[in-house]
XYZ file of C-alpha atoms in Angstrom:
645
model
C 22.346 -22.667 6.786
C 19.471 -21.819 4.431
C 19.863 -18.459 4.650
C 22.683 -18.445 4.075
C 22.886 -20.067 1.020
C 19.691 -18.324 0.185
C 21.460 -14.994 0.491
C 24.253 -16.272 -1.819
C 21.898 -16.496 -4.667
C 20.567 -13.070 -5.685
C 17.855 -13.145 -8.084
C 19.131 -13.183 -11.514
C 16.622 -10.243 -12.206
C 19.166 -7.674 -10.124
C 22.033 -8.378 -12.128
C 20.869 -9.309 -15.679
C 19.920 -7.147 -18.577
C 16.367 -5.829 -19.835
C 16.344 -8.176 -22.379
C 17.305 -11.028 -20.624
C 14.176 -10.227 -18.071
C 12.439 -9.571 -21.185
C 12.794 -12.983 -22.632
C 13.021 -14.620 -19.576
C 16.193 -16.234 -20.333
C 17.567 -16.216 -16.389
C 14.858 -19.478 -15.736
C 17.363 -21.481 -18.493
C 20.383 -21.690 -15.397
C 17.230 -23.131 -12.564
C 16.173 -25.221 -15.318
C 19.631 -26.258 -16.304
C 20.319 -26.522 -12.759
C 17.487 -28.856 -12.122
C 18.363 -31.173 -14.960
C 21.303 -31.971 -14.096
C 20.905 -32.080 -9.933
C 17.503 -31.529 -9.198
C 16.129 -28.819 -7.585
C 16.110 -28.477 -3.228
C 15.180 -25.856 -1.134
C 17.992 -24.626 -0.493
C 18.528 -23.473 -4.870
C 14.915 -21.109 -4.320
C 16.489 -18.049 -5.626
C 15.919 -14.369 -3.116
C 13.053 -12.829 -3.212
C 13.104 -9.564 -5.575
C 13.129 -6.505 -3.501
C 9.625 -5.177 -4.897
C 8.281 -8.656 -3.849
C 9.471 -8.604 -0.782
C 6.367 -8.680 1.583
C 7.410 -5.871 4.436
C 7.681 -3.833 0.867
C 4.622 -4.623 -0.212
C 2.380 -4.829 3.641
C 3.820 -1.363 4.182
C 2.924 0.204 0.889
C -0.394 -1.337 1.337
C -0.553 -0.191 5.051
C -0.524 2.773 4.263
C -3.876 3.107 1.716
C -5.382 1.099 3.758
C -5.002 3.502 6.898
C -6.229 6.259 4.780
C -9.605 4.220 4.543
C -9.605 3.539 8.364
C -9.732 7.274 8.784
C -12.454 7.968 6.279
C -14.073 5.288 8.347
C -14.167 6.627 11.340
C -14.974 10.333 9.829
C -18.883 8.652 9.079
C -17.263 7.186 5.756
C -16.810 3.792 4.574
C -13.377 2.007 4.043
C -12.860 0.082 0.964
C -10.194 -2.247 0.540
C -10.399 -2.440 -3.442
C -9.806 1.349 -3.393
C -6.585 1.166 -1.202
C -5.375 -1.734 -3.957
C -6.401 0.230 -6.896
C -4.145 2.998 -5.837
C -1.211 0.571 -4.677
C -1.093 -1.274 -7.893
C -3.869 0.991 -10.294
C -0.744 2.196 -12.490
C 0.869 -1.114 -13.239
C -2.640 -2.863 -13.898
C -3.560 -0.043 -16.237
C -0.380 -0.710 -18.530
C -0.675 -4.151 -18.772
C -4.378 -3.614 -19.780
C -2.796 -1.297 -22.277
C -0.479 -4.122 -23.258
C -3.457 -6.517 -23.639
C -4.862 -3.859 -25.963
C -2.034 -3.562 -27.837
C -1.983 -7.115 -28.853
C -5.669 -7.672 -29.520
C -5.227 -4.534 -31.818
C -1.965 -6.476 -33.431
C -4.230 -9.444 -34.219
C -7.236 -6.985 -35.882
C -4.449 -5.550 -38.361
C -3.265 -8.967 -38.471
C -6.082 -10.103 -40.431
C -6.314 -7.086 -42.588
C -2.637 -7.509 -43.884
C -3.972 -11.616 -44.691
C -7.169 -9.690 -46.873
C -4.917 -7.916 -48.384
C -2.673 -10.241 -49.641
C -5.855 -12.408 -50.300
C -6.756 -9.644 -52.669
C -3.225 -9.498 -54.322
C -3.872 -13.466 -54.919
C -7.100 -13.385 -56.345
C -6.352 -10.559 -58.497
C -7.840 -7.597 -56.913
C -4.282 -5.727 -56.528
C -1.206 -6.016 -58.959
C 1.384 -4.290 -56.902
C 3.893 -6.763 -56.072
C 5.718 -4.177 -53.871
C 2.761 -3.210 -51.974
C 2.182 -7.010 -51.403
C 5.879 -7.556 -49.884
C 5.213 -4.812 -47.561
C 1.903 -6.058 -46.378
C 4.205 -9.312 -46.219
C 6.753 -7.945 -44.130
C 4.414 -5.708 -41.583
C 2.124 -9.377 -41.313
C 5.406 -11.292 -40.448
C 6.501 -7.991 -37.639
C 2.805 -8.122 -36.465
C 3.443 -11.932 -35.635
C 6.662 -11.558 -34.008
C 5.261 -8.428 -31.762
C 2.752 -10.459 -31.017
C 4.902 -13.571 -29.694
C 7.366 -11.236 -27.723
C 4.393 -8.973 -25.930
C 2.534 -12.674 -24.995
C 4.945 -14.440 -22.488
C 6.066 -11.114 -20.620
C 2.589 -9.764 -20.228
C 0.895 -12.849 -18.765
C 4.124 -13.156 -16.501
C 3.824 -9.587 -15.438
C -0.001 -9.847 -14.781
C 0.694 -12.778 -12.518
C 3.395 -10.864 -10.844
C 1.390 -8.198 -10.273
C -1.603 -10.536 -8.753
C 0.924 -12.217 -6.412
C 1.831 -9.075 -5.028
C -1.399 -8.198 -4.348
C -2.165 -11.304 -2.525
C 1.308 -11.465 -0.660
C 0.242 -7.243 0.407
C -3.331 -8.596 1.530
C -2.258 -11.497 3.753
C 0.488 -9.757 5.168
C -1.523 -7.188 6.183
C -4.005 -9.535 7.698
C -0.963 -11.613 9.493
C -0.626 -8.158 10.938
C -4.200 -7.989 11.975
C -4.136 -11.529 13.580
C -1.634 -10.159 15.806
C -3.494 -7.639 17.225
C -6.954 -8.912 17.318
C -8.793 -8.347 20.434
C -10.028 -11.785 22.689
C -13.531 -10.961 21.654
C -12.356 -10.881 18.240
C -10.616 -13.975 18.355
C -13.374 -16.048 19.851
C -15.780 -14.654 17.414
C -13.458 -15.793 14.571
C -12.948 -19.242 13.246
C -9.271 -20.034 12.826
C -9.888 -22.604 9.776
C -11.787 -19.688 7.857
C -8.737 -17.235 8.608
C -6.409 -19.878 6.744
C -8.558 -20.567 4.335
C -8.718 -16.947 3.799
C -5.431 -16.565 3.602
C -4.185 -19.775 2.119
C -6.496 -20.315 -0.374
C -9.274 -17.440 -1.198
C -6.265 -15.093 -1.655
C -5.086 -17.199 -4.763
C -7.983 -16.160 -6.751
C -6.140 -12.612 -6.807
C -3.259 -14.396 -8.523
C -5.314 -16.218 -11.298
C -8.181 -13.193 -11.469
C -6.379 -10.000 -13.025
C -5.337 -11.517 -16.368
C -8.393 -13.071 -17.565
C -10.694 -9.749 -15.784
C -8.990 -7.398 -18.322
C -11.444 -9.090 -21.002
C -14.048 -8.619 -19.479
C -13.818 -5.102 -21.119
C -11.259 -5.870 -23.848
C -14.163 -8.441 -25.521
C -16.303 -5.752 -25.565
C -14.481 -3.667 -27.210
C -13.258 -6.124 -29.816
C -16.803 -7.462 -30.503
C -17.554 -3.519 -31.502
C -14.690 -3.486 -33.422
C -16.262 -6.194 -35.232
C -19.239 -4.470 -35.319
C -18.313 -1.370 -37.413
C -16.213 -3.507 -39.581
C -19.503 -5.146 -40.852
C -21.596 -2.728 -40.627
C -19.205 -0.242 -43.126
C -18.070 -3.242 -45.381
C -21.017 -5.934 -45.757
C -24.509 -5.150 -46.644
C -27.067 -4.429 -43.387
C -29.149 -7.696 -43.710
C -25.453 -9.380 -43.361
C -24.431 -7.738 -40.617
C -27.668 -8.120 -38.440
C -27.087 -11.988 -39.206
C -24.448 -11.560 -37.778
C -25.251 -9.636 -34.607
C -28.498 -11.874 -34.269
C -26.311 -14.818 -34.182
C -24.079 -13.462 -30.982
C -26.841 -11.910 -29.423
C -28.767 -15.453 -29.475
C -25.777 -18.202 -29.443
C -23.200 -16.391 -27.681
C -24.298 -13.642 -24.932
C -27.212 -15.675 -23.527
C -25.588 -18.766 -23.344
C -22.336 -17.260 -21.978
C -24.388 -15.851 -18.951
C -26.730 -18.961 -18.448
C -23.311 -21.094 -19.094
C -21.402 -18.801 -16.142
C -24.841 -19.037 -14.089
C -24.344 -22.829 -13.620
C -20.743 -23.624 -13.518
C -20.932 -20.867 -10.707
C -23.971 -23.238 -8.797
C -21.838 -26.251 -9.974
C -18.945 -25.208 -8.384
C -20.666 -24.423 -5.455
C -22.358 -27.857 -4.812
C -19.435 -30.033 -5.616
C -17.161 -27.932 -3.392
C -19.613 -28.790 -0.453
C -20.509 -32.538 -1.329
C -15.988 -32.620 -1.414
C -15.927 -30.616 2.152
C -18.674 -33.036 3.641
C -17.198 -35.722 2.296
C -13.409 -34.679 3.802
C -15.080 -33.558 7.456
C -16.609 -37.280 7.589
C -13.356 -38.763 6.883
C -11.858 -36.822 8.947
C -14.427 -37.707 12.155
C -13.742 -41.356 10.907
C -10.063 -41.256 10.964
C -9.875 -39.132 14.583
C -12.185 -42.271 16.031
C -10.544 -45.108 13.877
C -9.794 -47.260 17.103
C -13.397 -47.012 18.643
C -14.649 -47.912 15.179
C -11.974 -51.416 14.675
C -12.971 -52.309 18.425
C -17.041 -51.736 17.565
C -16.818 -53.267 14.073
C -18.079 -49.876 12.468
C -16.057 -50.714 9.094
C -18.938 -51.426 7.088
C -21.233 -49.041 8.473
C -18.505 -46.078 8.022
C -17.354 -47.350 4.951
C -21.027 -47.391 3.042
C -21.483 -43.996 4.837
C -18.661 -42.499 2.454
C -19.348 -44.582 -0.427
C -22.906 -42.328 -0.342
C -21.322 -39.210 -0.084
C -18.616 -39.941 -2.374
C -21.398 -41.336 -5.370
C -23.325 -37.683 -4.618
C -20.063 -35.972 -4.810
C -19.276 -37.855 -8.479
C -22.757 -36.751 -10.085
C -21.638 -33.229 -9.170
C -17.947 -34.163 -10.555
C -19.861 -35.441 -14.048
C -21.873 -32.590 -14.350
C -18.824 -29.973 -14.052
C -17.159 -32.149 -16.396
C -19.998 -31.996 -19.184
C -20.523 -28.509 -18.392
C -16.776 -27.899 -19.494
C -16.880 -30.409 -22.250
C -20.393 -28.568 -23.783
C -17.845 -24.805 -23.607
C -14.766 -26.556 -25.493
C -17.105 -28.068 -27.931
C -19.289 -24.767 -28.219
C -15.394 -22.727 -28.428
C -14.764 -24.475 -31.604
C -18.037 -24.153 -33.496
C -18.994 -20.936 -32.706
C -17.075 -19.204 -34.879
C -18.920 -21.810 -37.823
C -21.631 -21.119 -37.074
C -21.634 -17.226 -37.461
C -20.011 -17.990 -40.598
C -23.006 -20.247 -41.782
C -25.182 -17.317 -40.678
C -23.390 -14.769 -42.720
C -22.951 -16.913 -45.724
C -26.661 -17.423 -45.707
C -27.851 -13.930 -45.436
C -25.566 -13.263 -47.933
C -26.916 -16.089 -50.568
C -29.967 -14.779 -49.491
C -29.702 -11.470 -50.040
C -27.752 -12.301 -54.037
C -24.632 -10.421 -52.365
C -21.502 -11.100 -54.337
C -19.427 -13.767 -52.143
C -15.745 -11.513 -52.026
C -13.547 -13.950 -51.351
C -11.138 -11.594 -49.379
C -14.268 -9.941 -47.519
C -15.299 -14.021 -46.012
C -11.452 -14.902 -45.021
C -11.809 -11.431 -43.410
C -14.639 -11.964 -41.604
C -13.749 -15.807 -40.525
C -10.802 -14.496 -39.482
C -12.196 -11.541 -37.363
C -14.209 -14.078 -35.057
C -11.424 -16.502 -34.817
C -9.784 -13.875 -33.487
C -12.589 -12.477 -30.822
C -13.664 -16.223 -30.475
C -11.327 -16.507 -27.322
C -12.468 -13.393 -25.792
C -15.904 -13.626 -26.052
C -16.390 -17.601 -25.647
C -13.496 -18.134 -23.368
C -11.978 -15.154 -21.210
C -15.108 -13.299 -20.678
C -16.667 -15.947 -18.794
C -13.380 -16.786 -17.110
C -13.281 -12.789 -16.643
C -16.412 -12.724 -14.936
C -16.000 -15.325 -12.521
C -12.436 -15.026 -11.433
C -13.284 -11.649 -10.908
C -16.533 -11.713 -8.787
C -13.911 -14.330 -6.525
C -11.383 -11.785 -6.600
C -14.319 -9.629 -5.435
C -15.780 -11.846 -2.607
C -12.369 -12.196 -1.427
C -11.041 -8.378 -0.987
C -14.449 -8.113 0.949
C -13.885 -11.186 3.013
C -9.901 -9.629 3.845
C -11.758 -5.958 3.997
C -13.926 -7.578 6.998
C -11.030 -9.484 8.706
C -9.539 -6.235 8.691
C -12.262 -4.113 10.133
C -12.155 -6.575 13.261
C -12.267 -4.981 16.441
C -8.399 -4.838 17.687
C -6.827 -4.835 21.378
C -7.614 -1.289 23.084
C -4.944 0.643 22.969
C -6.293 3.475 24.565
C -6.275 1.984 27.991
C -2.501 3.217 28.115
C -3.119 6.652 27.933
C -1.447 8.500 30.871
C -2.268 11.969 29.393
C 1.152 13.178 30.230
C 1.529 11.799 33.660
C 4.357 9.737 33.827
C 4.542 7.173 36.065
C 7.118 7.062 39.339
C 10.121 4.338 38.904
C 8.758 1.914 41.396
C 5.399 1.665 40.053
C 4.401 -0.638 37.183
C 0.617 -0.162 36.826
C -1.494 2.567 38.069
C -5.161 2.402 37.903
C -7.145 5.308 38.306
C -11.099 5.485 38.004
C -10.497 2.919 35.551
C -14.081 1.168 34.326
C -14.211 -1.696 31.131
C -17.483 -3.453 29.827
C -15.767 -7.029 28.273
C -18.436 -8.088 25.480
C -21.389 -9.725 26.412
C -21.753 -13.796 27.352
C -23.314 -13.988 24.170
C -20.579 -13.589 22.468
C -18.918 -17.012 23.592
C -16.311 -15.412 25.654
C -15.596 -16.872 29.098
C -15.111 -13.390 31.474
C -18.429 -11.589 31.531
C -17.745 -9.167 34.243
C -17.512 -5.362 34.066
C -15.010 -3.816 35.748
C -16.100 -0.530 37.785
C -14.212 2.222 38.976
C -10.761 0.655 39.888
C -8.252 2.905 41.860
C -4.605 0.981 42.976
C -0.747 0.809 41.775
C 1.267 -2.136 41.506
C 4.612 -1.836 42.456
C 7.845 -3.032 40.917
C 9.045 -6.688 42.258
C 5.757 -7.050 44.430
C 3.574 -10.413 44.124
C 0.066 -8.934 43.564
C -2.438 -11.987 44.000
C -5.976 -11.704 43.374
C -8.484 -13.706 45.047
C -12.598 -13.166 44.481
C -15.503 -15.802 43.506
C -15.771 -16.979 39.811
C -16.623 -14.263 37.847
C -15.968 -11.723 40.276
C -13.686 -9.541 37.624
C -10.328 -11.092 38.057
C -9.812 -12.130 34.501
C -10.926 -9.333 33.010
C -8.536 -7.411 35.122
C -5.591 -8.812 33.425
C -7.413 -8.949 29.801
C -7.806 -4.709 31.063
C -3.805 -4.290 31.367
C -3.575 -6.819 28.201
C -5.412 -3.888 26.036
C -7.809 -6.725 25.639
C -10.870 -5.200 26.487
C -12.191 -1.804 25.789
C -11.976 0.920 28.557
C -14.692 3.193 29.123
C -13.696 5.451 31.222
C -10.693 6.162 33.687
C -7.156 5.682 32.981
C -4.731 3.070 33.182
C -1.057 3.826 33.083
C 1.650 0.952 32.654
C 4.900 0.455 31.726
C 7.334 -1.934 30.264
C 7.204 -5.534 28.470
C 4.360 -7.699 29.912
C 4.252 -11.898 29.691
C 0.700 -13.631 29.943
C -0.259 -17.532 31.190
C -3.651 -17.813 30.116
C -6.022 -20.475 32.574
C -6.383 -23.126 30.436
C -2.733 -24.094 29.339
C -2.521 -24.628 25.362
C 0.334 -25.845 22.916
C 1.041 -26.439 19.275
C 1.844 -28.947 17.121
C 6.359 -28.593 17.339
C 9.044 -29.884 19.648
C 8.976 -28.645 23.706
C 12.294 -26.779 23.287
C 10.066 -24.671 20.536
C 6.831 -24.917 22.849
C 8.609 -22.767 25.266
C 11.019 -20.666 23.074
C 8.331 -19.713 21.287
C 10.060 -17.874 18.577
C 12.883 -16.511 20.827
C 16.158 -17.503 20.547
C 18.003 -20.319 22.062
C 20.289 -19.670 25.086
C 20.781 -22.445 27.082
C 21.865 -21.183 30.367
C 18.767 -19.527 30.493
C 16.405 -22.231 28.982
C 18.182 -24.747 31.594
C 16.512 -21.740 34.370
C 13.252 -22.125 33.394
C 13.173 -25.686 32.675
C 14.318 -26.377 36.288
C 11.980 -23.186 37.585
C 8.882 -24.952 36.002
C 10.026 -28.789 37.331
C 10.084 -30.479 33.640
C 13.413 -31.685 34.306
C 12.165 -35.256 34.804
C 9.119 -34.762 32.548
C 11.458 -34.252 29.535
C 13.218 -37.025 30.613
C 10.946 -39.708 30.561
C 9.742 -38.066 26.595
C 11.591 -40.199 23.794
C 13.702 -37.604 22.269
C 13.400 -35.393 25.014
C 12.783 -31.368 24.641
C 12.897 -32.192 21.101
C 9.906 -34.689 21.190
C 7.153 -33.431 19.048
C 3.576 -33.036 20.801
C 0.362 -31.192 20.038
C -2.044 -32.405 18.560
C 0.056 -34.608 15.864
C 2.775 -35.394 18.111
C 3.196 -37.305 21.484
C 0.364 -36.616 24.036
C 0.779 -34.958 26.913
C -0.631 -34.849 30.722
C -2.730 -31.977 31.623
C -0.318 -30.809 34.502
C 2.503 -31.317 32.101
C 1.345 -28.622 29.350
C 0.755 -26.681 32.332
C 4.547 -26.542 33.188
C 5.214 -25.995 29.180
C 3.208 -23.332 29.012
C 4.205 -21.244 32.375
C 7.890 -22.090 31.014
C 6.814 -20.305 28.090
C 5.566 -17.079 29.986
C 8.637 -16.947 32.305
C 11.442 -17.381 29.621
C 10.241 -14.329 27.899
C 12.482 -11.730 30.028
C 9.264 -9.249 30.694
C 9.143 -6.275 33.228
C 5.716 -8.114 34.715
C 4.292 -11.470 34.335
C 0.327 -12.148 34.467
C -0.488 -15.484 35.383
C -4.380 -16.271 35.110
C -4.868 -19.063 37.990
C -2.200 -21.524 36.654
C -2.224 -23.863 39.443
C -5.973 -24.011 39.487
C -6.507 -27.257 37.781
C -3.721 -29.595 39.051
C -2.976 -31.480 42.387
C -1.833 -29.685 45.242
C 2.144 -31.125 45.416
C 2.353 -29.862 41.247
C 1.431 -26.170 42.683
C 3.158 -25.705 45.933
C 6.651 -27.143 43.687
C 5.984 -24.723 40.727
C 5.120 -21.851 42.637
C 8.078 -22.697 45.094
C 10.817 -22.901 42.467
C 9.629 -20.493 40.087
C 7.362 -17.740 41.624
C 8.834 -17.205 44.818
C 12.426 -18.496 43.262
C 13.171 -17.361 39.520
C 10.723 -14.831 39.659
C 11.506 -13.542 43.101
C 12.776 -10.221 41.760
C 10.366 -9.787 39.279
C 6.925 -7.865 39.362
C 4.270 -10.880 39.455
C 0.037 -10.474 39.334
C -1.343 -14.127 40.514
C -4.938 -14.937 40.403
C -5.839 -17.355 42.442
C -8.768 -18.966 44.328
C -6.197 -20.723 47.494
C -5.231 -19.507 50.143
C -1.504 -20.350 51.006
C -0.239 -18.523 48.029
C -2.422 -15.437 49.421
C -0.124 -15.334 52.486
C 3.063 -14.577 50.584
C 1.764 -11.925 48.724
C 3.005 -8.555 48.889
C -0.658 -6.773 47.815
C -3.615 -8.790 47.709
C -6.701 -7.421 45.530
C -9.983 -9.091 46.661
C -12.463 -8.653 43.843
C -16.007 -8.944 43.918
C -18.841 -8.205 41.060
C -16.672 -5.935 39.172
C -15.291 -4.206 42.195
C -12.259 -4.279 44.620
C -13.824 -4.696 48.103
C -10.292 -5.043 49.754
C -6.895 -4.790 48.878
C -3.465 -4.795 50.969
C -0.859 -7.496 52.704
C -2.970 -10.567 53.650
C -1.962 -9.887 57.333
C -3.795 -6.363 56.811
C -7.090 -7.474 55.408
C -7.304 -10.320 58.479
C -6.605 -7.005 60.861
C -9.646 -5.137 58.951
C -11.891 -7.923 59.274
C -11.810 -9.550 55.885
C -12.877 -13.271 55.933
C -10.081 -15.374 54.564
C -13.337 -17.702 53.131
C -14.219 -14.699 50.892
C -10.528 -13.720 49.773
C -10.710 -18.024 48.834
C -14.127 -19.410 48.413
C -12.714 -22.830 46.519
C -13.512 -25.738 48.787
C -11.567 -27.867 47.039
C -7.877 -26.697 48.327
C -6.464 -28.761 50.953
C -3.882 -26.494 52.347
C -0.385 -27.721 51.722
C 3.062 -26.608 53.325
C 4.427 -23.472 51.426
C-alpha cells in the first residue's frame, strides 16, 4: 500500500523546471499539503534517482575496491580518498560557490565606500554613484539567490555521502566473518551508522571555511596594508593574532573536552537507568527506590555542571561574536589617533565593514569548521576500519575447475582450517586437519565427536566462516544454517520465521506443523502475530528452538546445517521435531546433523565421527559398529536417555 502510493508521487525535482529547483518552490505543494491535512507517511515524496542508495553504495563500491587492491599490493586503503573521488567534483564547485559569495560581500562593501565618498563629498558624479547603486543592489540580490541553494546543495551532497558510507557498511555486516562478528560490538556498529555518520551531513558546509577564512582574513590583510598607514595595520593584525586566533584554538580546545565529558556523564547516566529500569521489580519488592533514586540524582547533578559549563562556554563565543569586530575597531581608531592619521570617514565604514563581514568566518565557522571536520574525520576512519574487517572466506569454494558430479553436494579434499584463537571470545577453538569425504545429495550426514572435537567448525568451514589453509572444498547450491544456541528478534513469529521471505501459506502451514508450534502458537495471545524478543512476549527455551529451526527449514535450500538443535531440550521435544521434520519434511532433502545422541546416529545415512580436528571414522552407523567403533565414542553425552525413534 505504501509503495504504492509512494510510487505515485515522483519527486517534484524530475518534472519541474531549473528555476523552480533553483528557488525551491516544489516544498510550497508539501507545505501546502501539510497545512491543510497534515503530513503521514504515506505523502514522503520518492527518493531522487541520484539519491537513491544502490546508486550511490555502487558508485562508492567501486573506489573503495580500488583501495582494497592497493591494500593488498603492500599499500594502504583510504576511505577519504575513495570519497574524494566519488563526490571531489561537486564539493569543489560548491566551495567555488562559497567563494563566490564571500567575494560578493568584499565588493559589497567597496560599492557602500564608494557611495560613502559620493556623500561626504569626495566624488561629484551622480551617474557614477547610481551605478555603484545599482551593482550594490545586484550584489545583494546574487547574494540572497546563491545562499539558500548552496547550503541546500552542500547538505545534499553530505547526505549522500553518509547514505554511500552506511550502505556500504550494511553490505559489510552481511558478510562479516563469525570471528568478526564476535569481535564487534553491535551497539557501536549502530551507533556508527546511526549517529557518527550524521556528522558527514552537518561537516562539509561549515569545513569549506576552514580555508575560505583564511583567505578572507588575507584579503583583509592587503587591503590595510595598501590603504592605511603600517602602524594601523599592525594594530590591526596584533589585535587578531592576540584576541582572535589564540582564543579560537584554546576556545575549540575545550568545547572539544567539554563535549567529551558531558557526553559520558549523559551515557553513564542513561546505562544506570537503563540497569534500573531492566530490574525495576527486584528493586519495588527490595525497597531500592531511595537508594536507586539518590544514585541518579548524583550522576544527574555531575552531568548538569558539565551541561553549565557547555552552556557558558557557548554564551562567552556569542558574546565574544559580537564584540570582536569593536574591538579591532577601537584598536585601529587608536593607532590611528595615535599616529595623527587623518580619520577618512569612507576608509573606517570600510574597514568596520570588512570585519563584519569576515567576523562570521573567523569567529564562527572556522571553529565550527574545525571541529565538524576532525568528526567527519574520526568517523570515515571508524567506517574505513569496519570496512577492513576480516569477511567470510570465500576461497574455501574454489574447485579449480573440477566440477562436482550431480549427486554430490560437498566434497572435501585435503581440506585443513585454523578458526581464530579462544582468545578471541569465539566458542569453536578447534583446527580442522586434513579432511577427505563427499556428502551426497538427500543423505542425513550426522556428526557425532566430544565437545570440541571439530564439529562446529566443520559447518562454520562449508559456511565460508573460517579461513582455509590449505586443501579444497567444493560445494554447491543454496545452504540454510540453525546455529546451537537458538536466537530471535524483537517482531511477530510469522516474521521470526519468514525472515524476510515472502508469505505463502501452504508452505508456512508445512513448517509450522514440521517444527510442532501448532499448539505453541496457539496458546500465544494473538497467535503467529504475537510480538516476542526481547520487547515482546517471552518465550520458553524449547519454544525459540522450534522458531528458529522453522526459520532454517522454510528457506527452500539445496542443504540444511543444523548445529546440535536438539541438544538443550527434553528428550520427547527432540524425538517429535526430528520425527516430523528431519526424517518427514526434510526427508528428501540433503541434511548435516551434529549431534552428541545416539538414536538419531542410527538413521543416518553417513556418520562422521570427529575427534581433535580429525575424522577418525565415517560411514552408516551399522558399518562403524562392524569396524569396531564404540558407540560411547560416536556419543559420549551421558545425559541422553534413549527414547523410541
Amino acid at each position: 500500500m505504501m509503495d504504492s502510493r509512494r510510487s505515485s508521487i515522483p519527486h517534484p525535482n524530475n518534472t519541474n523546471s531549473r528555476i523552480s529547483r533553483f528557488f525551491l518552490w516544489w516544498v510550497a505543494g508539501l507545505f501546502r499539503h501539510g497545512y491543510h491535512n497534515g503530513i503521514e507517511d504515506l505523502d514522503i515524496l520518492d527518493v531522487l534517482p541520484e539519491d537513491s542508495s544502490i546508486k550511490l553504495s555502487t558508485n562508492l563500491g567501486k573506489e573503495w575496491d580500488k583501495e582494497l587492491y592497493k591494500w593488498r599490493t603492500g599499500g594502504k586503503p583510504r576511505l577519504w580518498k575513495a570519497l574524494a573521488r566519488c563526490f571531489g567534483v561537486s564539493v569543489t564547485a560548491m566551495g567555488l560557490l562559497l567563494l563566490l559569495q564571500e567575494g560578493l560581500r568584499f565588493v559589497q562593501v567597496f560599492l557602500i565606500g564608494e557611495l560613502i565618498g559620493y556623500f561626504i563629498g569626495q566624488s561629484a558624479n551622480s551617474t557614477v554613484a547610481y551605478i555603484y547603486a545599482a551593482a550594490l543592489g545586484v550584489c545583494y540580490i546574487c547574494i540572497t539567490l546563491l545562499a539558500h541553494p548552496t547550503f541546500h546543495t552542500n547538505y545534499v551532497l553530505g547526505m549522500r555521502m553518509r547514505v554511500s558510507c552506511t550502505s556500504l557498511m550494511y553490505r559489510k555486516a552481511l558478510h562479516l566473518s563469525s570471528h568478526s562478528i564476535q569481535n564487534t560490538s553491535p551497539e557501536n556498529i549502530i551507533k556508527l551508522m546511526a549517529q557518527d555518520s550524521q556528522k558527514l551531513d552537518q561537516s562539509l558546509f561549515a569545513v569549506h571555511y576552514v580555508w575560505l577564512g583564511p583567505l578572507s582574513l588575507s584579503a583583509v590583510c592587503v587591503y590595510l596594508y595598501y590603504t592605511l598607514d603600517s602602524v594601523t595595520f599592525l594594530a590591526g593584525i596584533l589585535v587578531i593574532a592576540v584576541l582572535v586566533l589564540p582564543l579560537q584554538a584554546v576556545m575549540t580546545k575545550v568545547f572539544s573536552i567539554l563535549r567529551l565529558k558531558t557526553s559520558l556523564a549523559t551515557n553513564t547516566r542513561v546505562k544506570i537507568i537503563n540497569e534500573i529500569l531492566r530490574a525495576v521489580r527486584s528493586i519495588k519488592i527490595y525497597c531500592w527506590e531511595s537508594t536507586f533514586c539518590r544514585q541518579v540524582h548524583r550522576l544527574r547533578m555531575h552531568e548538569m555542571k558539565k551541561v553549565r559549563l557547555m552552556a557558558f562556554g557557548r554564551a562567552f563565543q556569542l558574546s565574544y561574536f559580537f564584540s570582536y569586530n569593536k574591538l579591532v575597531l577601537l584598536a585601529l581608531v587608536t593607532a590611528l589617533h595615535i599616529t595623527d592619521v587623518n580619520l577618512d570617514v569612507k576608509k573606517i565604514c570600510i574597514v568596520l565593514a570588512l570585519f563584519d563581514v569576515i567576523k562570521v568566518s573567523i569567529v564562527l565557522m572556522i571553529p565550527l569548521g574545525i571541529f565538524y571536520g576532525s568528526q567527519a574525520l574520526n568517523t570515515i576512519k571508524k567506517i574505513q576500519d569496519f570496512l577492513l574487517l576480516e569477511e567470510k572466506s570465500h576461497d574455501v569454494y574454489s574447485s579449480c575447475g573440477i566440477k562436482l558430479p550431480d549427486d554430490v553436494m560437498v566434497s572435501f579434499e585435503n581440506f585443513s582450517a585454523f578458526p581464530p584463537a579462544s582468545g578471541d571470545k569465539i566458542s569453536y577453538a578447534a583446527s580442522l586437519q586434513t579432511l577427505n569425504f563427499t556428502i551426497n545429495r538427500g543423505h542425513l550426514i550426522v556428526i557425532v565427536g566430544p565437545p570440541g572435537s571439530g564439529k562446529t567448525p566443520l559447518l562454520m568451514a562449508m559456511l565460508g566462516e573460517i579461513p582455509r589453509l590449505r586443501g579444497f572444498l567444493r560445494l554447491k547450491g543454496k545452504m540454510s544454517y540453525a546455529s546451537q544456541a537458538p536466537w530471535i528478534f524483537t517482531a511477530s513469529v510469522r516474521d521470526n520465521i519468514l525472515f524476510g521471505q515472502d508469505y505463502e501459506r501452504v508452505r508456512y502451514n508445512k513448517v509450522v506443523k514440521a517444527c510442532d508450534l501448532n499448539k505453541d502458537i496457539e496458546m500465544l495471545p494473538h497467535s503467529d502475530m504475537t510480538v516476542i524478543g526481547e520487547h515482546g512476549y517471552e518465550l520458553l527455551f524449547g519454544q525459540k528452538v522450534k522458531i528458529s529451526l522453522a526459520r532454517t527449514v522454510y528457506r527452500q535450500a539445496d542443504m540444511y546445517l543444523l548445529d546440535d538443535p536438539f541438544g538443550c531440550v527434553d528428550s520427547f521435544v527432540g524425538r517429535t521435531i526430528f520425527n516430523k521434520c528431519i526424517c518427514g519434511h526434510l526427508k528428501d532433502s540433503t541434511v548435516v546433523l551434529v549431534t552428541q545422541q545416539l538414536p538419531y546416529v542410527k538413521v543416518a545415512d553417513q556418520v562422521l565421527v570427529m575427534q581433535d580436528g580429525n575424522i577418525t571414522a565415517q560411514g552408516a552407523y551399522e558399518e562403524l559398529l562392524a569396524s569396531g567403533v564404540n558407540s560411547r565414542l560416536c556419543c559420549p553425552s551421558t545425559r541422553w536417555k534413549e527414547p523410541r525413534l
